Structures are given as C-alpha cells and as structure tokens.
Amino acid sequence: MAIVSHKPQTTRNRICGIVNRGELQFVFVDTPGFHKPRTKLGDYMVSVTRQSVAQVDAVLLMVEPIANVGPQEEALLEQLGQTGEPVILVINKIDTVEKETLLAVIARYAREMEFAAVVPLSAKTGEGVEALLEECTQFAQEGPHLFPADMTSDQPERQMMAEIIREKLLWCLDREVPHGTAVEVTRFSERDNGIIDLEATIYCEKASHKGIIIGKQGAMLKKISTMARIDCEKFMGTKVFLTTWVKVKENWRDSDFLIRNFGYQDT
C-alpha cells in the first residue's frame, strides 16, 4: 500500500495497510524513517513517526540482511528502546542471502537490544509473511475492528495515484531532484465506461530541476508518466489516461502552507 524505492525518506506520510485473518484485524502503519530533518517537511515526517510509534501495540523494525549496525541504526535502536513498546526484528530479502549470512545478521542485532521476536522473511516471495502475522497475534488487543473487512488501506485513491507518480520520480531521477518534488492530483474523474481521466502536477524547487524532470524533448517526463500510468491502471483495475505537468515552487519544503496543501499534515 506504500510506495517503495532505493532512496531514503521515500515514505512521507503515515500509511495504514489492513490485513484481516478470521476475527483478527492487523493494521500495519508504515511511517517515514527516523532521520535528522533539514526542512519543515523533514520535521513533519519525524513528528509523524514519533506519534505513530506511541500509538501502536508493537513496532516492526525491518532491515536488510546485512550484518552491520552503523551509527544511524544505533540511534534508531536507542530511540525504539526508549518507547517501551515491544520490537520485532524483521529481516527482509532472505531470498538473496545464505543461511550463514542471515544468522550473522540476527547475532549482530541481538547485541544491540532484546527483541520480542525475530522474523526472517521475503516480501518478494512471501516466505515468512504468515510467520510474521503469527508473531503479531500475541500483541493483539481486544476491541472492535477499526476498518471495514474489504478495506486494505486508509489512503484515498486520489492520494495513491499521486504517490505512484512520486515513486516513479524517485526511481527515474538522481540525487536531490526527486526529494524536492511533490505531486498534486488536480483531476480524478471516471467516465461511464469506467475509464479514469487523471491529471497531475509535479512540483519541484528549481527551474533546473524542472528541465531534468522534463528531459530532452520531454523524454524523461514521458518515461515517468508511462511507468506511473501502468501502475495506476494495475491499482485501479481499469484504463487510465494520465496527463502530467511540471511547475516550480521554490523552497516548498519549508512552507507550512504548501506542505499542508500537498497532503502532508497530521491526522
């Protein structure tokens, strides 16, 4: 339900994914990563993460299968230890490493803190996912379901379309350019035959970044839009006509008004 990329700070908002298993309902909250903020947007992201951690029954710390804990990871583990919440260590991408490497990762993290459980899994193949749900069961609290049984995310379709486009910006662009972008869906309408007309504006912070996003003779923007349209169609289950524009909003990441306008606000 949340976009992914190889770049840090991909997630900007709190996003809930809902999984139902019999009488149990699991609500997984994806948050921005802990980091040292440099802008008001960064301040917002860190605030969202802290608030989310304080409201959950358990924390899932997902790491890659690398037997190294650097200063950034140490700081994160220290902060998680201070929350008082049980922490489950989730080691992803186990389909890419040998058992010896996996054991080394577990041993390295175990030296840093005591985890409520350790679950190796592969999000790609699905191996270990049911084991993770089983571990989460022990922290389930009695009460009514928070979401309808047919709901898989708390994100409205309009916001999901904007996030899909931003994901493609992160994959296609380098360095600081994608981190200075925001996407606003300005039109989302469905025809009688089910086809969706989608218009979106990509905002960046510099005129030079606008040129990079558009590319030579519009090649980069066409690539980004095509990739986004394909995923939007998969998500919506219907044909999507996508039109994209690029505009400059200098220093928008330090503007309270624009941050809220682009959907980054506490809920």
PDB file of C-alpha atoms in Angstrom:
ATOM      1  CA  MET A   1       0.000   0.000   0.000  1.00  0.00           C
ATOM      2  CA  ALA A   2       3.047   2.265   0.311  1.00  0.00           C
ATOM      3  CA  ILE A   3       5.453   3.213  -2.451  1.00  0.00           C
ATOM      4  CA  VAL A   4       8.993   1.869  -2.387  1.00  0.00           C
ATOM      5  CA  SER A   5      12.330   2.963  -3.822  1.00  0.00           C
ATOM      6  CA  HIS A   6      16.036   2.525  -3.204  1.00  0.00           C
ATOM      7  CA  LYS A   7      16.279   6.071  -1.809  1.00  0.00           C
ATOM      8  CA  PRO A   8      15.940   7.075   1.873  1.00  0.00           C
ATOM      9  CA  GLN A   9      12.911   9.047   3.104  1.00  0.00           C
ATOM     10  CA  THR A  10      10.660   7.603   0.402  1.00  0.00           C
ATOM     11  CA  THR A  11       7.679   7.460   2.784  1.00  0.00           C
ATOM     12  CA  ARG A  12       6.460  10.903   3.859  1.00  0.00           C
ATOM     13  CA  ASN A  13       3.070  10.181   5.406  1.00  0.00           C
ATOM     14  CA  ARG A  14       1.662   7.652   7.827  1.00  0.00           C
ATOM     15  CA  ILE A  15       0.018   4.928   5.719  1.00  0.00           C
ATOM     16  CA  CYS A  16      -2.106   2.117   7.129  1.00  0.00           C
ATOM     17  CA  GLY A  17      -2.335  -1.297   5.488  1.00  0.00           C
ATOM     18  CA  ILE A  18      -5.119  -3.554   6.748  1.00  0.00           C
ATOM     19  CA  VAL A  19      -4.961  -7.365   6.879  1.00  0.00           C
ATOM     20  CA  ASN A  20      -7.852  -9.498   8.151  1.00  0.00           C
ATOM     21  CA  ARG A  21      -7.337 -13.047   9.434  1.00  0.00           C
ATOM     22  CA  GLY A  22     -10.531 -14.536  10.844  1.00  0.00           C
ATOM     23  CA  GLU A  23     -11.598 -12.452  13.830  1.00  0.00           C
ATOM     24  CA  LEU A  24      -8.262 -10.630  13.903  1.00  0.00           C
ATOM     25  CA  GLN A  25      -7.571  -7.380  12.106  1.00  0.00           C
ATOM     26  CA  PHE A  26      -3.959  -6.267  11.744  1.00  0.00           C
ATOM     27  CA  VAL A  27      -3.317  -2.604  10.985  1.00  0.00           C
ATOM     28  CA  PHE A  28       0.246  -2.079   9.795  1.00  0.00           C
ATOM     29  CA  VAL A  29       1.384   1.534   9.966  1.00  0.00           C
ATOM     30  CA  ASP A  30       4.138   2.492   7.526  1.00  0.00           C
ATOM     31  CA  THR A  31       5.937   5.639   8.647  1.00  0.00           C
ATOM     32  CA  PRO A  32       8.753   7.863   7.440  1.00  0.00           C
ATOM     33  CA  GLY A  33      12.140   6.693   8.673  1.00  0.00           C
ATOM     34  CA  PHE A  34      13.884   8.304  11.632  1.00  0.00           C
ATOM     35  CA  HIS A  35      16.353  10.866  10.310  1.00  0.00           C
ATOM     36  CA  LYS A  36      17.825  14.272  11.111  1.00  0.00           C
ATOM     37  CA  PRO A  37      15.448  16.777   9.492  1.00  0.00           C
ATOM     38  CA  ARG A  38      16.771  19.647   7.393  1.00  0.00           C
ATOM     39  CA  THR A  39      13.453  21.180   6.330  1.00  0.00           C
ATOM     40  CA  LYS A  40       9.971  21.733   7.740  1.00  0.00           C
ATOM     41  CA  LEU A  41       8.850  18.741   5.699  1.00  0.00           C
ATOM     42  CA  GLY A  42      11.522  16.705   7.477  1.00  0.00           C
ATOM     43  CA  ASP A  43      10.273  17.989  10.834  1.00  0.00           C
ATOM     44  CA  TYR A  44       6.775  16.849   9.893  1.00  0.00           C
ATOM     45  CA  MET A  45       7.994  13.394   8.849  1.00  0.00           C
ATOM     46  CA  VAL A  46       9.870  12.819  12.113  1.00  0.00           C
ATOM     47  CA  SER A  47       6.846  14.048  14.087  1.00  0.00           C
ATOM     48  CA  VAL A  48       4.585  11.586  12.247  1.00  0.00           C
ATOM     49  CA  THR A  49       6.943   8.725  13.057  1.00  0.00           C
ATOM     50  CA  ARG A  50       7.142   9.570  16.767  1.00  0.00           C
ATOM     51  CA  GLN A  51       3.360   9.914  17.054  1.00  0.00           C
ATOM     52  CA  SER A  52       2.783   6.626  15.232  1.00  0.00           C
ATOM     53  CA  VAL A  53       5.212   4.656  17.398  1.00  0.00           C
ATOM     54  CA  ALA A  54       3.468   5.982  20.510  1.00  0.00           C
ATOM     55  CA  GLN A  55       0.087   4.703  19.291  1.00  0.00           C
ATOM     56  CA  VAL A  56       0.869   1.109  18.263  1.00  0.00           C
ATOM     57  CA  ASP A  57       0.896  -2.190  20.158  1.00  0.00           C
ATOM     58  CA  ALA A  58       4.240  -3.311  18.709  1.00  0.00           C
ATOM     59  CA  VAL A  59       6.970  -1.976  16.433  1.00  0.00           C
ATOM     60  CA  LEU A  60       8.273  -3.857  13.406  1.00  0.00           C
ATOM     61  CA  LEU A  61      11.859  -2.917  12.607  1.00  0.00           C
ATOM     62  CA  MET A  62      12.504  -4.042   9.029  1.00  0.00           C
ATOM     63  CA  VAL A  63      16.144  -4.316   7.991  1.00  0.00           C
ATOM     64  CA  GLU A  64      18.094  -5.724   5.072  1.00  0.00           C
ATOM     65  CA  PRO A  65      20.206  -8.877   5.574  1.00  0.00           C
ATOM     66  CA  ILE A  66      23.437  -7.004   6.263  1.00  0.00           C
ATOM     67  CA  ALA A  67      25.386  -7.857   9.423  1.00  0.00           C
ATOM     68  CA  ASN A  68      26.303  -4.272  10.171  1.00  0.00           C
ATOM     69  CA  VAL A  69      24.837  -1.778  12.615  1.00  0.00           C
ATOM     70  CA  GLY A  70      26.099   1.711  11.887  1.00  0.00           C
ATOM     71  CA  PRO A  71      25.623   4.991  13.783  1.00  0.00           C
ATOM     72  CA  GLN A  72      22.249   5.640  12.145  1.00  0.00           C
ATOM     73  CA  GLU A  73      20.946   2.191  13.092  1.00  0.00           C
ATOM     74  CA  GLU A  74      22.332   2.549  16.621  1.00  0.00           C
ATOM     75  CA  ALA A  75      20.485   5.847  17.067  1.00  0.00           C
ATOM     76  CA  LEU A  76      17.265   4.287  15.782  1.00  0.00           C
ATOM     77  CA  LEU A  77      17.573   1.283  18.093  1.00  0.00           C
ATOM     78  CA  GLU A  78      18.184   3.587  21.044  1.00  0.00           C
ATOM     79  CA  GLN A  79      15.048   5.582  20.234  1.00  0.00           C
ATOM     80  CA  LEU A  80      12.975   2.421  19.845  1.00  0.00           C
ATOM     81  CA  GLY A  81      14.275   1.121  23.166  1.00  0.00           C
ATOM     82  CA  GLN A  82      13.034   4.290  24.856  1.00  0.00           C
ATOM     83  CA  THR A  83       9.458   3.838  23.609  1.00  0.00           C
ATOM     84  CA  GLY A  84       8.784   0.868  25.870  1.00  0.00           C
ATOM     85  CA  GLU A  85       6.951  -0.897  23.032  1.00  0.00           C
ATOM     86  CA  PRO A  86       7.849  -4.481  22.063  1.00  0.00           C
ATOM     87  CA  VAL A  87      10.048  -4.504  18.958  1.00  0.00           C
ATOM     88  CA  ILE A  88      10.020  -7.308  16.392  1.00  0.00           C
ATOM     89  CA  LEU A  89      13.100  -7.517  14.188  1.00  0.00           C
ATOM     90  CA  VAL A  90      12.021  -8.281  10.612  1.00  0.00           C
ATOM     91  CA  ILE A  91      14.843  -9.245   8.266  1.00  0.00           C
ATOM     92  CA  ASN A  92      13.719  -8.815   4.649  1.00  0.00           C
ATOM     93  CA  LYS A  93      15.175 -10.174   1.388  1.00  0.00           C
ATOM     94  CA  ILE A  94      16.167 -13.544   2.828  1.00  0.00           C
ATOM     95  CA  ASP A  95      15.806 -14.964  -0.687  1.00  0.00           C
ATOM     96  CA  THR A  96      19.027 -13.136  -1.602  1.00  0.00           C
ATOM     97  CA  VAL A  97      21.396 -14.488   1.088  1.00  0.00           C
ATOM     98  CA  GLU A  98      22.709 -17.759   2.502  1.00  0.00           C
ATOM     99  CA  LYS A  99      21.731 -19.065   5.938  1.00  0.00           C
ATOM    100  CA  GLU A 100      25.146 -18.181   7.411  1.00  0.00           C
ATOM    101  CA  THR A 101      24.669 -14.529   6.476  1.00  0.00           C
ATOM    102  CA  LEU A 102      21.183 -14.486   7.972  1.00  0.00           C
ATOM    103  CA  LEU A 103      22.458 -15.916  11.258  1.00  0.00           C
ATOM    104  CA  ALA A 104      25.187 -13.266  11.347  1.00  0.00           C
ATOM    105  CA  VAL A 105      22.582 -10.519  10.910  1.00  0.00           C
ATOM    106  CA  ILE A 106      20.482 -11.902  13.758  1.00  0.00           C
ATOM    107  CA  ALA A 107      23.523 -12.168  16.031  1.00  0.00           C
ATOM    108  CA  ARG A 108      24.662  -8.624  15.243  1.00  0.00           C
ATOM    109  CA  TYR A 109      21.310  -7.001  16.012  1.00  0.00           C
ATOM    110  CA  ALA A 110      20.824  -9.162  19.113  1.00  0.00           C
ATOM    111  CA  ARG A 111      23.908  -7.488  20.603  1.00  0.00           C
ATOM    112  CA  GLU A 112      22.174  -4.111  20.382  1.00  0.00           C
ATOM    113  CA  MET A 113      18.836  -4.826  22.075  1.00  0.00           C
ATOM    114  CA  GLU A 114      16.447  -7.559  23.142  1.00  0.00           C
ATOM    115  CA  PHE A 115      13.735  -8.120  20.554  1.00  0.00           C
ATOM    116  CA  ALA A 116      10.287  -9.530  21.261  1.00  0.00           C
ATOM    117  CA  ALA A 117      10.766 -11.771  18.213  1.00  0.00           C
ATOM    118  CA  VAL A 118      12.944 -12.137  15.130  1.00  0.00           C
ATOM    119  CA  VAL A 119      11.236 -12.946  11.823  1.00  0.00           C
ATOM    120  CA  PRO A 120      13.195 -13.519   8.602  1.00  0.00           C
ATOM    121  CA  LEU A 121      11.039 -13.077   5.504  1.00  0.00           C
ATOM    122  CA  SER A 122      10.965 -12.234   1.828  1.00  0.00           C
ATOM    123  CA  ALA A 123       8.434  -9.616   0.773  1.00  0.00           C
ATOM    124  CA  LYS A 124       9.142 -10.666  -2.815  1.00  0.00           C
ATOM    125  CA  THR A 125       8.318 -14.371  -2.456  1.00  0.00           C
ATOM    126  CA  GLY A 126       6.000 -14.182   0.543  1.00  0.00           C
ATOM    127  CA  GLU A 127       8.112 -16.558   2.616  1.00  0.00           C
ATOM    128  CA  GLY A 128       7.814 -15.756   6.315  1.00  0.00           C
ATOM    129  CA  VAL A 129       4.841 -13.390   5.998  1.00  0.00           C
ATOM    130  CA  GLU A 130       2.425 -15.737   7.765  1.00  0.00           C
ATOM    131  CA  ALA A 131       5.031 -16.303  10.473  1.00  0.00           C
ATOM    132  CA  LEU A 132       5.160 -12.540  10.998  1.00  0.00           C
ATOM    133  CA  LEU A 133       1.377 -12.346  11.353  1.00  0.00           C
ATOM    134  CA  GLU A 134       1.547 -15.179  13.876  1.00  0.00           C
ATOM    135  CA  GLU A 135       4.111 -13.279  15.946  1.00  0.00           C
ATOM    136  CA  CYS A 136       1.974 -10.138  15.790  1.00  0.00           C
ATOM    137  CA  THR A 137      -1.022 -12.061  17.132  1.00  0.00           C
ATOM    138  CA  GLN A 138       0.454 -12.123  20.646  1.00  0.00           C
ATOM    139  CA  PHE A 139       0.243  -8.318  20.794  1.00  0.00           C
ATOM    140  CA  ALA A 140      -3.343  -8.036  19.523  1.00  0.00           C
ATOM    141  CA  GLN A 141      -5.700  -6.091  21.788  1.00  0.00           C
ATOM    142  CA  GLU A 142      -9.388  -6.890  22.207  1.00  0.00           C
ATOM    143  CA  GLY A 143     -11.753  -4.398  20.639  1.00  0.00           C
ATOM    144  CA  PRO A 144     -13.833  -3.641  17.544  1.00  0.00           C
ATOM    145  CA  HIS A 145     -12.242  -3.654  14.097  1.00  0.00           C
ATOM    146  CA  LEU A 146     -11.002  -0.215  13.094  1.00  0.00           C
ATOM    147  CA  PHE A 147     -11.701  -0.669   9.370  1.00  0.00           C
ATOM    148  CA  PRO A 148     -14.288  -2.480   7.194  1.00  0.00           C
ATOM    149  CA  ALA A 149     -13.354  -6.027   6.180  1.00  0.00           C
ATOM    150  CA  ASP A 150     -12.991  -5.129   2.480  1.00  0.00           C
ATOM    151  CA  MET A 151     -10.645  -2.194   3.118  1.00  0.00           C
ATOM    152  CA  THR A 152      -6.901  -2.709   2.532  1.00  0.00           C
ATOM    153  CA  SER A 153      -5.595   0.846   3.026  1.00  0.00           C
ATOM    154  CA  ASP A 154      -6.649   4.094   4.649  1.00  0.00           C
ATOM    155  CA  GLN A 155      -5.336   6.117   1.702  1.00  0.00           C
ATOM    156  CA  PRO A 156      -7.884   7.620  -0.724  1.00  0.00           C
ATOM    157  CA  GLU A 157      -7.472   6.678  -4.392  1.00  0.00           C
ATOM    158  CA  ARG A 158      -6.516  10.234  -5.337  1.00  0.00           C
ATOM    159  CA  GLN A 159      -3.618  10.205  -2.861  1.00  0.00           C
ATOM    160  CA  MET A 160      -2.489   6.763  -4.017  1.00  0.00           C
ATOM    161  CA  MET A 161      -2.279   8.000  -7.609  1.00  0.00           C
ATOM    162  CA  ALA A 162      -0.113  10.930  -6.503  1.00  0.00           C
ATOM    163  CA  GLU A 163       2.154   8.576  -4.552  1.00  0.00           C
ATOM    164  CA  ILE A 164       2.551   6.232  -7.525  1.00  0.00           C
ATOM    165  CA  ILE A 165       3.722   9.145  -9.674  1.00  0.00           C
ATOM    166  CA  ARG A 166       6.137  10.266  -6.956  1.00  0.00           C
ATOM    167  CA  GLU A 167       7.510   6.729  -6.737  1.00  0.00           C
ATOM    168  CA  LYS A 168       8.449   6.884 -10.420  1.00  0.00           C
ATOM    169  CA  LEU A 169      10.198  10.210  -9.841  1.00  0.00           C
ATOM    170  CA  LEU A 170      12.287   8.543  -7.141  1.00  0.00           C
ATOM    171  CA  TRP A 171      13.186   5.644  -9.417  1.00  0.00           C
ATOM    172  CA  CYS A 172      13.964   7.706 -12.518  1.00  0.00           C
ATOM    173  CA  LEU A 173      15.753  10.744 -11.071  1.00  0.00           C
ATOM    174  CA  ASP A 174      19.049  11.056  -9.213  1.00  0.00           C
ATOM    175  CA  ARG A 175      20.461  12.908  -6.220  1.00  0.00           C
ATOM    176  CA  GLU A 176      18.430  15.734  -4.669  1.00  0.00           C
ATOM    177  CA  VAL A 177      15.960  16.237  -7.530  1.00  0.00           C
ATOM    178  CA  PRO A 178      13.310  13.633  -6.543  1.00  0.00           C
ATOM    179  CA  HIS A 179      13.452  14.564  -2.842  1.00  0.00           C
ATOM    180  CA  GLY A 180      12.440  18.115  -3.769  1.00  0.00           C
ATOM    181  CA  THR A 181       9.332  17.018  -5.637  1.00  0.00           C
ATOM    182  CA  ALA A 182       5.683  16.796  -4.664  1.00  0.00           C
ATOM    183  CA  VAL A 183       2.731  15.583  -6.707  1.00  0.00           C
ATOM    184  CA  GLU A 184      -0.770  17.033  -6.678  1.00  0.00           C
ATOM    185  CA  VAL A 185      -3.631  15.309  -8.480  1.00  0.00           C
ATOM    186  CA  THR A 186      -5.711  18.111  -9.975  1.00  0.00           C
ATOM    187  CA  ARG A 187      -8.275  15.961 -11.758  1.00  0.00           C
ATOM    188  CA  PHE A 188      -9.603  12.493 -10.986  1.00  0.00           C
ATOM    189  CA  SER A 189     -12.770  11.573 -12.831  1.00  0.00           C
ATOM    190  CA  GLU A 190     -14.344   8.336 -14.017  1.00  0.00           C
ATOM    191  CA  ARG A 191     -16.212   8.011 -17.292  1.00  0.00           C
ATOM    192  CA  ASP A 192     -19.389   5.987 -17.733  1.00  0.00           C
ATOM    193  CA  ASN A 193     -17.313   3.170 -19.266  1.00  0.00           C
ATOM    194  CA  GLY A 194     -15.011   3.031 -16.213  1.00  0.00           C
ATOM    195  CA  ILE A 195     -12.008   4.753 -17.801  1.00  0.00           C
ATOM    196  CA  ILE A 196     -10.289   7.199 -15.428  1.00  0.00           C
ATOM    197  CA  ASP A 197      -9.038  10.611 -16.523  1.00  0.00           C
ATOM    198  CA  LEU A 198      -6.156  11.662 -14.297  1.00  0.00           C
ATOM    199  CA  GLU A 199      -4.281  14.958 -14.345  1.00  0.00           C
ATOM    200  CA  ALA A 200      -1.367  15.627 -12.018  1.00  0.00           C
ATOM    201  CA  THR A 201       1.102  18.431 -11.425  1.00  0.00           C
ATOM    202  CA  ILE A 202       4.661  17.634 -10.387  1.00  0.00           C
ATOM    203  CA  TYR A 203       6.190  20.411  -8.288  1.00  0.00           C
ATOM    204  CA  CYS A 204       9.935  20.899  -7.930  1.00  0.00           C
ATOM    205  CA  GLU A 205      12.056  23.536  -6.200  1.00  0.00           C
ATOM    206  CA  LYS A 206      14.301  24.808  -9.004  1.00  0.00           C
ATOM    207  CA  ALA A 207      13.948  25.691 -12.684  1.00  0.00           C
ATOM    208  CA  SER A 208      16.964  23.496 -13.406  1.00  0.00           C
ATOM    209  CA  HIS A 209      15.179  20.573 -11.744  1.00  0.00           C
ATOM    210  CA  LYS A 210      12.152  21.183 -13.961  1.00  0.00           C
ATOM    211  CA  GLY A 211      14.361  20.751 -17.006  1.00  0.00           C
ATOM    212  CA  ILE A 212      15.745  17.486 -15.639  1.00  0.00           C
ATOM    213  CA  ILE A 213      12.262  16.132 -14.915  1.00  0.00           C
ATOM    214  CA  ILE A 214      11.003  17.003 -18.399  1.00  0.00           C
ATOM    215  CA  GLY A 215      14.187  15.812 -20.100  1.00  0.00           C
ATOM    216  CA  LYS A 216      15.349  16.271 -23.665  1.00  0.00           C
ATOM    217  CA  GLN A 217      12.299  16.749 -25.885  1.00  0.00           C
ATOM    218  CA  GLY A 218      10.144  15.588 -22.972  1.00  0.00           C
ATOM    219  CA  ALA A 219      11.659  12.097 -22.898  1.00  0.00           C
ATOM    220  CA  MET A 220      12.073  11.828 -19.111  1.00  0.00           C
ATOM    221  CA  LEU A 221       8.580  13.094 -18.302  1.00  0.00           C
ATOM    222  CA  LYS A 222       7.157  10.667 -20.856  1.00  0.00           C
ATOM    223  CA  LYS A 223       9.068   7.795 -19.225  1.00  0.00           C
ATOM    224  CA  ILE A 224       7.893   8.761 -15.735  1.00  0.00           C
ATOM    225  CA  SER A 225       4.291   9.201 -16.883  1.00  0.00           C
ATOM    226  CA  THR A 226       4.209   5.893 -18.750  1.00  0.00           C
ATOM    227  CA  MET A 227       5.563   3.956 -15.769  1.00  0.00           C
ATOM    228  CA  ALA A 228       3.095   5.717 -13.457  1.00  0.00           C
ATOM    229  CA  ARG A 229       0.132   5.123 -15.758  1.00  0.00           C
ATOM    230  CA  ILE A 230       0.840   1.383 -15.921  1.00  0.00           C
ATOM    231  CA  ASP A 231       0.887   1.096 -12.120  1.00  0.00           C
ATOM    232  CA  CYS A 232      -2.174   3.334 -11.745  1.00  0.00           C
ATOM    233  CA  GLU A 233      -4.050   1.004 -14.092  1.00  0.00           C
ATOM    234  CA  LYS A 234      -2.947  -2.034 -12.091  1.00  0.00           C
ATOM    235  CA  PHE A 235      -4.067  -0.386  -8.853  1.00  0.00           C
ATOM    236  CA  MET A 236      -7.430   0.812 -10.188  1.00  0.00           C
ATOM    237  CA  GLY A 237      -8.117  -2.244 -12.352  1.00  0.00           C
ATOM    238  CA  THR A 238      -9.112  -0.119 -15.336  1.00  0.00           C
ATOM    239  CA  LYS A 239      -7.646   2.002 -18.123  1.00  0.00           C
ATOM    240  CA  VAL A 240      -6.197   5.348 -17.051  1.00  0.00           C
ATOM    241  CA  PHE A 241      -5.495   8.403 -19.195  1.00  0.00           C
ATOM    242  CA  LEU A 242      -2.746  10.335 -17.394  1.00  0.00           C
ATOM    243  CA  THR A 243      -1.659  13.896 -18.134  1.00  0.00           C
ATOM    244  CA  THR A 244       1.269  15.377 -16.201  1.00  0.00           C
ATOM    245  CA  TRP A 245       2.601  18.909 -15.826  1.00  0.00           C
ATOM    246  CA  VAL A 246       5.724  20.245 -14.132  1.00  0.00           C
ATOM    247  CA  LYS A 247       5.834  23.504 -12.150  1.00  0.00           C
ATOM    248  CA  VAL A 248       8.377  25.209  -9.896  1.00  0.00           C
ATOM    249  CA  LYS A 249       7.583  26.075  -6.263  1.00  0.00           C
ATOM    250  CA  GLU A 250      10.810  27.306  -4.718  1.00  0.00           C
ATOM    251  CA  ASN A 251      11.559  26.074  -1.184  1.00  0.00           C
ATOM    252  CA  TRP A 252       8.151  24.446  -0.822  1.00  0.00           C
ATOM    253  CA  ARG A 253       9.557  22.011   1.762  1.00  0.00           C
ATOM    254  CA  ASP A 254       9.926  24.950   4.170  1.00  0.00           C
ATOM    255  CA  SER A 255       6.443  26.353   3.556  1.00  0.00           C
ATOM    256  CA  ASP A 256       3.824  25.271   6.113  1.00  0.00           C
ATOM    257  CA  PHE A 257       1.043  26.169   3.669  1.00  0.00           C
ATOM    258  CA  LEU A 258       2.442  24.175   0.743  1.00  0.00           C
ATOM    259  CA  ILE A 259       3.349  21.195   2.931  1.00  0.00           C
ATOM    260  CA  ARG A 260      -0.286  21.001   4.062  1.00  0.00           C
ATOM    261  CA  ASN A 261      -1.526  21.687   0.523  1.00  0.00           C
ATOM    262  CA  PHE A 262       0.376  18.671  -0.786  1.00  0.00           C
ATOM    263  CA  GLY A 263      -1.277  16.413   1.792  1.00  0.00           C
ATOM    264  CA  TYR A 264       1.427  16.296   4.451  1.00  0.00           C
ATOM    265  CA  GLN A 265      -0.496  17.015   7.613  1.00  0.00           C
ATOM    266  CA  ASP A 266      -1.139  15.310  10.923  1.00  0.00           C
ATOM    267  CA  THR A 267      -4.287  13.243  11.054  1.00  0.00           C
TER     268      THR A 267
END
